[in-house]
CSV table of N, CA, C and O in Angstrom, one decimal:
chain,number,residue,atom,x,y,z
A,1,GLN,N,21.6,14.3,-10.6
A,1,GLN,CA,21.8,13.5,-9.7
A,1,GLN,C,20.2,12.4,-9.4
A,1,GLN,O,19.2,13.1,-9.4
A,2,VAL,N,20.2,11.6,-10.2
A,2,VAL,CA,18.7,11.3,-10.6
A,2,VAL,C,18.2,9.7,-9.2
A,2,VAL,O,19.7,8.9,-8.4
A,3,GLN,N,17.5,10.9,-8.9
A,3,GLN,CA,16.9,10.0,-7.0
A,3,GLN,C,15.1,10.4,-7.1
A,3,GLN,O,14.7,10.6,-8.3
A,4,LEU,N,15.2,8.7,-6.2
A,4,LEU,CA,13.7,8.2,-6.8
A,4,LEU,C,13.2,8.3,-4.0
A,4,LEU,O,14.6,7.5,-4.0
A,5,VAL,N,12.5,9.0,-4.2
A,5,VAL,CA,12.6,9.2,-2.7
A,5,VAL,C,11.3,8.4,-2.4
A,5,VAL,O,10.4,9.4,-2.5
A,6,GLU,N,10.8,8.0,-1.7
A,6,GLU,CA,9.6,6.6,-1.3
A,6,GLU,C,9.4,7.6,0.2
A,6,GLU,O,10.2,7.8,0.6
A,7,SER,N,7.6,7.7,0.6
A,7,SER,CA,7.8,8.0,1.6
A,7,SER,C,6.2,7.4,1.6
A,7,SER,O,5.0,7.4,0.5
A,8,GLY,N,5.2,7.8,3.1
A,8,GLY,CA,4.5,6.9,3.9
A,8,GLY,C,4.0,5.9,3.8
A,8,GLY,O,2.8,4.8,4.0
A,9,GLY,N,4.6,4.7,4.0
A,9,GLY,CA,5.1,3.8,4.8
A,9,GLY,C,4.9,3.9,5.9
A,9,GLY,O,4.6,4.6,6.8
A,10,GLY,N,4.1,2.8,6.5
A,10,GLY,CA,3.8,2.3,8.0
A,10,GLY,C,2.8,1.1,8.5
A,10,GLY,O,3.4,0.5,8.0
A,11,SER,N,2.6,1.4,10.3
A,11,SER,CA,2.1,0.2,10.2
A,11,SER,C,0.8,0.6,10.1
A,11,SER,O,0.0,1.3,10.5
A,12,VAL,N,-0.4,-1.1,9.5
A,12,VAL,CA,-1.6,-0.8,9.4
A,12,VAL,C,-1.8,-2.4,10.6
A,12,VAL,O,-1.6,-3.2,10.1
A,13,GLN,N,-3.9,-1.8,10.9
A,13,GLN,CA,-4.2,-3.3,10.7
A,13,GLN,C,-5.0,-3.7,9.2
A,13,GLN,O,-4.9,-3.0,8.9
A,14,ALA,N,-5.0,-5.3,9.3
A,14,ALA,CA,-5.6,-5.4,8.2
A,14,ALA,C,-6.8,-5.1,8.2
A,14,ALA,O,-7.8,-4.6,9.1
A,15,GLY,N,-7.1,-4.8,6.9
A,15,GLY,CA,-8.4,-4.3,6.4
A,15,GLY,C,-8.3,-2.6,6.1
A,15,GLY,O,-9.1,-1.9,6.1
A,16,GLY,N,-6.9,-1.6,7.3
A,16,GLY,CA,-6.6,-0.3,6.2
A,16,GLY,C,-6.0,-0.2,5.3
A,16,GLY,O,-6.3,-0.7,4.0
A,17,SER,N,-5.6,1.2,4.6
A,17,SER,CA,-5.5,1.5,4.0
A,17,SER,C,-4.2,2.0,4.1
A,17,SER,O,-3.5,2.8,5.3
A,18,LEU,N,-3.0,2.7,3.7
A,18,LEU,CA,-2.0,3.3,3.3
A,18,LEU,C,-1.4,4.1,1.9
A,18,LEU,O,-2.3,3.1,1.1
A,19,ARG,N,-1.4,5.1,1.7
A,19,ARG,CA,-0.9,6.1,0.3
A,19,ARG,C,1.0,5.9,0.6
A,19,ARG,O,0.9,6.8,1.2
A,20,LEU,N,1.3,5.7,-1.1
A,20,LEU,CA,3.1,4.9,-0.7
A,20,LEU,C,2.8,6.9,-2.6
A,20,LEU,O,1.9,7.1,-2.6
A,21,SER,N,4.1,7.1,-2.1
A,21,SER,CA,4.8,8.4,-2.3
A,21,SER,C,6.3,7.3,-3.0
A,21,SER,O,6.0,7.8,-2.5
A,22,CYS,N,6.6,8.7,-4.3
A,22,CYS,CA,7.4,8.3,-4.2
A,22,CYS,C,7.6,10.0,-5.3
A,22,CYS,O,7.3,9.9,-6.4
A,23,ALA,N,8.1,10.7,-4.7
A,23,ALA,CA,9.4,11.8,-5.9
A,23,ALA,C,9.7,11.6,-7.0
A,23,ALA,O,11.2,11.4,-6.4
A,24,ALA,N,10.3,11.5,-7.5
A,24,ALA,CA,11.2,11.3,-9.0
A,24,ALA,C,12.0,13.1,-9.7
A,24,ALA,O,11.3,14.0,-9.4
A,25,SER,N,13.4,13.0,-9.6
A,25,SER,CA,13.8,14.2,-9.3
A,25,SER,C,14.2,14.7,-11.4
A,25,SER,O,14.6,15.4,-12.2
A,26,THR,N,13.1,13.4,-11.8
A,26,THR,CA,13.4,14.4,-13.0
A,26,THR,C,11.4,13.7,-14.1
A,26,THR,O,11.6,12.1,-13.2
A,27,THR,N,12.0,13.4,-15.3
A,27,THR,CA,10.7,12.1,-16.1
A,27,THR,C,11.6,11.7,-16.5
A,27,THR,O,11.9,10.4,-16.8
A,28,PHE,N,10.2,10.0,-16.2
A,28,PHE,CA,10.9,8.8,-16.8
A,28,PHE,C,9.6,8.1,-17.0
A,28,PHE,O,8.0,8.2,-17.0
A,29,ASN,N,9.7,7.7,-18.8
A,29,ASN,CA,8.6,7.2,-19.2
A,29,ASN,C,8.0,5.5,-18.4
A,29,ASN,O,6.1,5.6,-19.1
A,30,CYS,N,7.8,5.4,-17.9
A,30,CYS,CA,8.0,3.8,-16.6
A,30,CYS,C,8.3,4.0,-15.0
A,30,CYS,O,9.1,3.9,-14.9
A,31,MET,N,7.4,4.3,-14.5
A,31,MET,CA,7.4,4.1,-13.2
A,31,MET,C,6.5,2.7,-12.7
A,31,MET,O,5.6,2.6,-13.0
A,32,ALA,N,7.5,1.9,-11.4
A,32,ALA,CA,6.9,1.0,-10.7
A,32,ALA,C,6.7,1.2,-9.2
A,32,ALA,O,7.9,1.9,-8.8
A,33,TRP,N,6.4,0.2,-9.4
A,33,TRP,CA,5.7,-0.3,-7.2
A,33,TRP,C,6.3,-1.4,-7.8
A,33,TRP,O,5.0,-2.1,-8.1
A,34,PHE,N,7.5,-1.5,-6.9
A,34,PHE,CA,7.8,-3.2,-6.3
A,34,PHE,C,8.1,-3.6,-5.0
A,34,PHE,O,7.6,-2.5,-3.6
A,35,ARG,N,7.8,-4.9,-4.0
A,35,ARG,CA,7.7,-5.4,-3.1
A,35,ARG,C,9.0,-5.6,-3.0
A,35,ARG,O,8.9,-7.4,-3.6
A,36,GLN,N,9.3,-6.8,-1.9
A,36,GLN,CA,10.1,-7.9,-0.8
A,36,GLN,C,9.7,-7.6,1.0
A,36,GLN,O,10.5,-6.8,1.3
A,37,PRO,N,8.8,-9.1,0.2
A,37,PRO,CA,9.3,-9.5,1.8
A,37,PRO,C,9.4,-10.2,2.5
A,37,PRO,O,10.6,-10.5,1.7
A,38,PRO,N,10.0,-10.2,3.8
A,38,PRO,CA,11.0,-11.4,4.5
A,38,PRO,C,11.9,-12.0,4.5
A,38,PRO,O,10.3,-12.5,4.0
A,39,GLY,N,12.8,-11.9,3.1
A,39,GLY,CA,13.3,-13.4,2.9
A,39,GLY,C,12.9,-13.5,2.0
A,39,GLY,O,13.0,-15.3,1.3
A,40,LYS,N,11.8,-13.9,1.4
A,40,LYS,CA,11.8,-13.7,-0.5
A,40,LYS,C,11.8,-12.4,-1.2
A,40,LYS,O,12.4,-11.9,-1.0
A,41,GLU,N,11.5,-13.2,-3.0
A,41,GLU,CA,12.1,-12.3,-3.2
A,41,GLU,C,11.7,-11.0,-4.3
A,41,GLU,O,10.6,-10.6,-3.8
A,42,ARG,N,11.7,-10.2,-4.3
A,42,ARG,CA,11.4,-8.8,-5.2
A,42,ARG,C,10.2,-9.1,-6.2
A,42,ARG,O,10.9,-9.6,-7.2
A,43,GLU,N,8.9,-8.5,-5.7
A,43,GLU,CA,7.9,-8.9,-6.7
A,43,GLU,C,7.5,-8.1,-7.4
A,43,GLU,O,7.3,-6.5,-6.1
A,44,GLY,N,6.9,-6.9,-8.6
A,44,GLY,CA,6.2,-7.4,-8.6
A,44,GLY,C,5.0,-5.9,-8.0
A,44,GLY,O,4.3,-7.5,-8.3
A,45,VAL,N,4.1,-5.1,-8.0
A,45,VAL,CA,3.3,-4.7,-7.8
A,45,VAL,C,2.9,-4.3,-8.4
A,45,VAL,O,0.9,-4.1,-8.8
A,46,ALA,N,2.4,-3.0,-9.6
A,46,ALA,CA,2.4,-2.1,-10.0
A,46,ALA,C,2.6,-1.4,-10.8
A,46,ALA,O,3.7,-0.8,-10.9
A,47,ALA,N,3.1,-0.5,-12.4
A,47,ALA,CA,3.4,0.8,-13.3
A,47,ALA,C,2.2,0.9,-14.0
A,47,ALA,O,0.7,0.8,-14.3
A,48,LYS,N,2.6,2.0,-14.3
A,48,LYS,CA,2.0,2.9,-14.5
A,48,LYS,C,3.3,3.8,-14.8
A,48,LYS,O,4.5,4.5,-14.7
A,49,ASP,N,3.1,4.2,-17.1
A,49,ASP,CA,3.9,4.5,-17.6
A,49,ASP,C,2.7,5.7,-17.8
A,49,ASP,O,2.1,6.9,-18.3
A,50,ILE,N,4.0,7.2,-18.6
A,50,ILE,CA,3.3,8.0,-19.2
A,50,ILE,C,2.5,8.7,-19.4
A,50,ILE,O,1.5,9.7,-20.4
A,51,ALA,N,2.1,7.5,-20.9
A,51,ALA,CA,0.8,7.5,-21.7
A,51,ALA,C,0.0,7.2,-21.1
A,51,ALA,O,-1.6,6.9,-21.6
A,52,ASP,N,0.3,6.8,-18.8
A,52,ASP,CA,-1.1,6.5,-19.7
A,52,ASP,C,-1.6,4.7,-19.0
A,52,ASP,O,-3.1,4.2,-18.3
A,53,SER,N,-1.0,4.3,-19.3
A,53,SER,CA,-1.4,2.2,-19.3
A,53,SER,C,-0.9,1.9,-18.5
A,53,SER,O,0.8,2.5,-17.1
A,54,THR,N,-1.9,0.6,-17.6
A,54,THR,CA,-1.6,0.4,-16.4
A,54,THR,C,-1.7,-0.8,-16.3
A,54,THR,O,-2.1,-1.6,-16.9
A,55,TYR,N,-0.3,-1.3,-15.1
A,55,TYR,CA,0.5,-2.5,-15.5
A,55,TYR,C,-0.5,-3.3,-13.6
A,55,TYR,O,0.4,-2.0,-12.8
A,56,TYR,N,-0.6,-3.7,-13.2
A,56,TYR,CA,-1.1,-5.0,-11.5
A,56,TYR,C,-0.6,-6.1,-12.3
A,56,TYR,O,-0.9,-6.7,-13.0
A,57,SER,N,-0.5,-6.8,-11.0
A,57,SER,CA,0.1,-7.7,-10.8
A,57,SER,C,-1.2,-8.7,-9.6
A,57,SER,O,-2.0,-7.9,-9.4
A,58,TYR,N,-1.3,-9.9,-10.2
A,58,TYR,CA,-2.5,-10.5,-9.9
A,58,TYR,C,-3.2,-10.1,-8.1
A,58,TYR,O,-4.3,-10.3,-7.9
A,59,SER,N,-1.8,-10.4,-7.9
A,59,SER,CA,-1.9,-10.7,-6.1
A,59,SER,C,-2.7,-9.1,-5.1
A,59,SER,O,-3.7,-8.9,-4.6
A,60,VAL,N,-2.7,-7.7,-5.8
A,60,VAL,CA,-2.6,-6.7,-5.3
A,60,VAL,C,-4.6,-5.6,-6.4
A,60,VAL,O,-4.5,-5.1,-5.9
A,61,LYS,N,-4.4,-6.7,-7.8
A,61,LYS,CA,-5.2,-6.1,-8.6
A,61,LYS,C,-6.5,-5.9,-7.9
A,61,LYS,O,-7.2,-6.9,-7.5
A,62,GLY,N,-7.7,-4.8,-8.0
A,62,GLY,CA,-9.0,-4.2,-7.4
A,62,GLY,C,-9.3,-3.8,-5.3
A,62,GLY,O,-9.4,-3.6,-5.5
A,63,ARG,N,-7.2,-4.4,-5.1
A,63,ARG,CA,-6.9,-3.6,-3.9
A,63,ARG,C,-6.2,-1.8,-4.1
A,63,ARG,O,-6.2,-1.3,-3.3
A,64,PHE,N,-5.3,-2.5,-4.9
A,64,PHE,CA,-4.0,-1.1,-5.1
A,64,PHE,C,-4.4,0.2,-6.7
A,64,PHE,O,-4.9,-0.8,-6.7
A,65,THR,N,-4.9,0.4,-5.8
A,65,THR,CA,-4.8,2.2,-7.3
A,65,THR,C,-3.0,2.6,-7.5
A,65,THR,O,-2.9,3.6,-6.8
A,66,ILE,N,-2.8,2.7,-8.5
A,66,ILE,CA,-1.0,3.1,-8.9
A,66,ILE,C,-1.1,4.7,-9.6
A,66,ILE,O,-3.0,4.2,-10.3
A,67,SER,N,-1.0,5.6,-9.1
A,67,SER,CA,-1.3,6.8,-10.7
A,67,SER,C,-0.9,7.4,-10.4
A,67,SER,O,0.8,7.5,-9.5
A,68,ARG,N,-0.3,9.0,-11.3
A,68,ARG,CA,0.7,9.4,-11.3
A,68,ARG,C,0.8,10.3,-10.8
A,68,ARG,O,-0.3,11.6,-11.9
A,69,ASP,N,1.3,11.8,-11.0
A,69,ASP,CA,1.3,13.1,-11.5
A,69,ASP,C,2.5,13.7,-11.9
A,69,ASP,O,3.4,14.2,-11.4
A,70,ASN,N,2.1,13.9,-13.2
A,70,ASN,CA,4.4,13.5,-14.7
A,70,ASN,C,3.9,15.4,-14.6
A,70,ASN,O,5.5,15.2,-13.9
A,71,ALA,N,3.3,16.1,-14.0
A,71,ALA,CA,3.2,17.7,-13.3
A,71,ALA,C,5.0,18.0,-12.4
A,71,ALA,O,6.0,18.8,-12.2
A,72,LYS,N,4.5,16.9,-11.0
A,72,LYS,CA,5.7,16.7,-10.2
A,72,LYS,C,6.5,15.6,-10.1
A,72,LYS,O,6.8,15.3,-9.3
A,73,ASN,N,6.2,15.0,-11.0
A,73,ASN,CA,7.4,13.4,-11.3
A,73,ASN,C,7.0,13.2,-9.7
A,73,ASN,O,8.5,11.9,-9.5
A,74,THR,N,5.4,12.6,-9.1
A,74,THR,CA,5.3,11.2,-8.5
A,74,THR,C,5.0,10.8,-8.5
A,74,THR,O,3.8,10.7,-9.8
A,75,LEU,N,4.6,9.7,-8.3
A,75,LEU,CA,4.2,8.3,-8.5
A,75,LEU,C,3.2,7.7,-7.3
A,75,LEU,O,3.9,8.4,-5.8
A,76,TYR,N,2.5,7.6,-6.7
A,76,TYR,CA,1.2,7.2,-5.5
A,76,TYR,C,1.8,6.0,-5.8
A,76,TYR,O,1.2,5.2,-7.0
A,77,LEU,N,0.7,4.8,-4.5
A,77,LEU,CA,0.2,3.4,-4.5
A,77,LEU,C,-1.1,3.9,-3.2
A,77,LEU,O,0.0,4.0,-2.2
A,78,LYS,N,-2.0,3.8,-3.5
A,78,LYS,CA,-3.1,4.0,-3.0
A,78,LYS,C,-3.1,1.6,-2.4
A,78,LYS,O,-3.8,1.9,-3.1
A,79,MET,N,-3.0,1.5,-1.7
A,79,MET,CA,-3.3,0.8,-1.2
A,79,MET,C,-5.3,0.0,0.4
A,79,MET,O,-4.6,0.8,1.4
A,80,ASN,N,-5.3,-0.7,-0.2
A,80,ASN,CA,-6.8,-0.5,0.2
A,80,ASN,C,-7.2,-2.5,1.4
A,80,ASN,O,-6.6,-3.1,-0.5
A,81,SER,N,-8.0,-2.1,2.0
A,81,SER,CA,-8.3,-3.8,2.6
A,81,SER,C,-6.2,-4.6,2.0
A,81,SER,O,-6.5,-5.9,1.1
A,82,LEU,N,-5.8,-3.6,3.3
A,82,LEU,CA,-4.6,-4.8,3.1
A,82,LEU,C,-4.4,-5.8,4.3
A,82,LEU,O,-5.5,-6.0,5.1
A,83,LYS,N,-3.8,-6.6,3.8
A,83,LYS,CA,-3.7,-8.3,4.1
A,83,LYS,C,-2.1,-8.3,5.2
A,83,LYS,O,-1.1,-7.3,4.3
A,84,PRO,N,-2.3,-9.2,6.3
A,84,PRO,CA,-1.0,-9.6,6.8
A,84,PRO,C,0.5,-10.1,5.2
A,84,PRO,O,1.4,-9.8,5.4
A,85,GLU,N,-0.8,-10.4,4.2
A,85,GLU,CA,1.1,-10.6,3.3
A,85,GLU,C,1.7,-9.1,2.0
A,85,GLU,O,1.9,-10.0,1.7
A,86,ASP,N,0.7,-8.7,3.4
A,86,ASP,CA,1.4,-7.2,1.8
A,86,ASP,C,2.2,-6.6,2.5
A,86,ASP,O,3.4,-5.7,1.9
A,87,THR,N,2.8,-7.3,4.0
A,87,THR,CA,3.8,-6.6,4.7
A,87,THR,C,5.6,-6.8,4.0
A,87,THR,O,5.3,-8.0,3.4
A,88,ALA,N,5.6,-5.6,4.1
A,88,ALA,CA,7.0,-5.7,3.1
A,88,ALA,C,7.7,-4.2,3.5
A,88,ALA,O,6.7,-4.0,3.0
A,89,MET,N,8.7,-4.6,2.3
A,89,MET,CA,9.7,-2.9,1.9
A,89,MET,C,9.4,-3.2,0.7
A,89,MET,O,9.1,-3.8,0.0
A,90,TYR,N,8.8,-2.0,0.0
A,90,TYR,CA,7.9,-1.6,-0.7
A,90,TYR,C,9.3,-0.6,-1.4
A,90,TYR,O,9.5,0.2,-0.2
A,91,TYR,N,8.9,-0.2,-2.7
A,91,TYR,CA,10.4,-0.3,-4.4
A,91,TYR,C,9.8,0.8,-4.5
A,91,TYR,O,9.1,0.5,-5.2
A,92,CYS,N,10.5,1.8,-4.8
A,92,CYS,CA,9.5,2.8,-6.1
A,92,CYS,C,11.0,2.7,-7.0
A,92,CYS,O,12.2,2.4,-7.1
A,93,ALA,N,10.1,2.2,-9.0
A,93,ALA,CA,11.8,1.8,-9.8
A,93,ALA,C,11.3,2.2,-10.9
A,93,ALA,O,9.7,3.0,-11.3
A,94,ALA,N,11.7,3.3,-12.2
A,94,ALA,CA,11.8,4.0,-13.0
A,94,ALA,C,12.6,3.4,-14.6
A,94,ALA,O,13.8,2.6,-13.4
A,95,HIS,N,12.4,3.4,-14.7
A,95,HIS,CA,14.0,3.5,-16.2
A,95,HIS,C,12.7,4.8,-17.6
A,95,HIS,O,11.3,5.2,-17.5
A,96,LYS,N,13.8,5.2,-18.5
A,96,LYS,CA,12.5,6.4,-19.3
A,96,LYS,C,13.3,5.2,-20.6
A,96,LYS,O,13.5,5.4,-21.6
A,97,SER,N,13.5,4.0,-21.1
A,97,SER,CA,14.1,3.1,-22.3
A,97,SER,C,12.6,2.9,-22.7
A,97,SER,O,12.9,3.0,-24.2
A,98,SER,N,11.6,3.1,-23.0
A,98,SER,CA,10.0,2.8,-22.9
A,98,SER,C,8.7,2.8,-22.6
A,98,SER,O,9.6,3.1,-21.1
A,99,TYR,N,8.1,2.5,-22.8
A,99,TYR,CA,5.9,2.5,-21.8
A,99,TYR,C,6.8,1.6,-21.1
A,99,TYR,O,7.5,0.7,-21.4
A,100,CYS,N,5.5,0.9,-20.2
A,100,CYS,CA,5.6,0.2,-20.0
A,100,CYS,C,5.2,-0.5,-20.0
A,100,CYS,O,4.6,-1.0,-21.3
A,101,SER,N,5.7,-2.5,-19.9
A,101,SER,CA,5.0,-2.9,-20.6
A,101,SER,C,4.3,-4.1,-20.5
A,101,SER,O,4.4,-4.8,-19.0
A,102,SER,N,2.8,-5.1,-20.7
A,102,SER,CA,2.6,-6.2,-20.0
A,102,SER,C,3.1,-7.2,-19.3
A,102,SER,O,3.2,-8.4,-18.6
A,103,THR,N,4.4,-7.6,-20.9
A,103,THR,CA,5.0,-8.6,-20.2
A,103,THR,C,7.0,-8.3,-19.6
A,103,THR,O,6.9,-9.7,-19.3
A,104,ASN,N,6.5,-6.9,-19.1
A,104,ASN,CA,8.2,-7.3,-18.0
A,104,ASN,C,7.4,-5.9,-16.9
A,104,ASN,O,8.5,-6.2,-16.3
A,105,PHE,N,6.5,-6.1,-16.9
A,105,PHE,CA,6.1,-4.7,-15.8
A,105,PHE,C,6.6,-4.8,-14.4
A,105,PHE,O,7.0,-3.7,-13.9
A,106,ASP,N,6.8,-5.5,-14.1
A,106,ASP,CA,6.9,-6.5,-13.1
A,106,ASP,C,7.7,-7.3,-12.7
A,106,ASP,O,9.0,-8.2,-11.4
A,107,ARG,N,9.3,-7.1,-14.1
A,107,ARG,CA,10.4,-7.9,-14.0
A,107,ARG,C,11.4,-6.6,-13.4
A,107,ARG,O,12.1,-5.8,-14.3
A,108,PRO,N,12.8,-6.4,-11.7
A,108,PRO,CA,13.1,-6.1,-11.3
A,108,PRO,C,13.9,-5.6,-12.5
A,108,PRO,O,15.2,-4.0,-12.8
A,109,TYR,N,14.5,-6.7,-13.5
A,109,TYR,CA,15.6,-6.0,-14.8
A,109,TYR,C,15.7,-5.3,-14.3
A,109,TYR,O,16.7,-4.8,-15.9
A,110,LYS,N,13.7,-4.8,-15.3
A,110,LYS,CA,14.3,-3.9,-16.2
A,110,LYS,C,14.2,-2.0,-16.5
A,110,LYS,O,13.9,-1.7,-16.6
A,111,TYR,N,14.6,-2.3,-14.7
A,111,TYR,CA,14.4,-1.4,-14.0
A,111,TYR,C,15.8,-0.7,-13.8
A,111,TYR,O,16.3,-1.4,-13.7
A,112,ASN,N,16.5,0.6,-13.9
A,112,ASN,CA,17.6,0.5,-13.5
A,112,ASN,C,17.6,2.2,-12.7
A,112,ASN,O,18.8,2.4,-12.4
A,113,PHE,N,16.7,2.5,-11.9
A,113,PHE,CA,17.0,3.5,-10.6
A,113,PHE,C,15.7,2.8,-9.8
A,113,PHE,O,14.2,2.4,-10.1
A,114,TRP,N,16.6,3.0,-8.3
A,114,TRP,CA,15.5,2.7,-7.8
A,114,TRP,C,15.3,3.1,-6.5
A,114,TRP,O,16.9,4.0,-6.1
A,115,GLY,N,14.1,3.3,-5.8
A,115,GLY,CA,14.2,4.2,-4.5
A,115,GLY,C,14.8,3.3,-3.7
A,115,GLY,O,15.3,2.2,-3.4
A,116,GLN,N,15.6,3.5,-2.1
A,116,GLN,CA,16.1,3.6,-0.4
A,116,GLN,C,14.5,2.7,-0.8
A,116,GLN,O,14.9,1.2,0.6
A,117,GLY,N,13.4,2.5,-0.7
A,117,GLY,CA,12.2,1.6,-0.2
A,117,GLY,C,12.4,2.3,0.8
A,117,GLY,O,12.2,2.8,1.7
A,118,THR,N,10.4,2.0,1.8
A,118,THR,CA,9.6,2.5,2.7
A,118,THR,C,8.7,1.3,3.0
A,118,THR,O,8.4,0.3,2.0
A,119,GLN,N,8.7,0.8,4.2
A,119,GLN,CA,8.9,-0.2,4.8
A,119,GLN,C,6.8,0.2,6.2
A,119,GLN,O,6.6,0.5,6.6
A,120,VAL,N,6.1,-1.3,5.3
A,120,VAL,CA,4.6,-1.2,5.0
A,120,VAL,C,4.4,-3.1,6.1
A,120,VAL,O,4.8,-3.5,5.7
A,121,THR,N,4.4,-2.8,7.2
A,121,THR,CA,3.4,-4.0,8.2
A,121,THR,C,2.1,-3.2,8.5
A,121,THR,O,1.5,-2.6,8.8
A,122,VAL,N,1.4,-5.1,8.5
A,122,VAL,CA,0.1,-5.2,8.3
A,122,VAL,C,0.0,-5.8,9.5
A,122,VAL,O,0.8,-6.5,9.2
A,123,SER,N,-1.2,-5.2,11.0
A,123,SER,CA,-0.9,-6.8,11.8
A,123,SER,C,-2.1,-7.6,11.4
A,123,SER,O,-3.3,-6.5,10.7
A,124,SER,N,-2.8,-8.6,11.5
A,124,SER,CA,-3.8,-9.5,11.9
A,124,SER,C,-4.9,-8.9,12.4
A,124,SER,O,-3.9,-8.5,14.2
């Protein structure tokens, strides 16, 4: 059974840092992080494929860094300079169909495997 298991969420003050991890049970061509703030739609944050192409949303570029350890089938998201507006449930997502794409890395419909989510709360 294919699984994605996130960890590393928590509560932090504005300006702080957190690192999220997503352990996958198999290898995926494209893996990504999404987030869903309370009462809002899910949005793509960053994606990285097995060929090392990397994509970020405008709202996190320069503050967040996505990385992956292909030997461990694990995806990471290092989040620095956190802001209260980064508060959300963060989800790991993945698909095998292709490499990540700049045109749809942040579209939920592209991904057919999802983790259960890990909460990130940033206080001012």
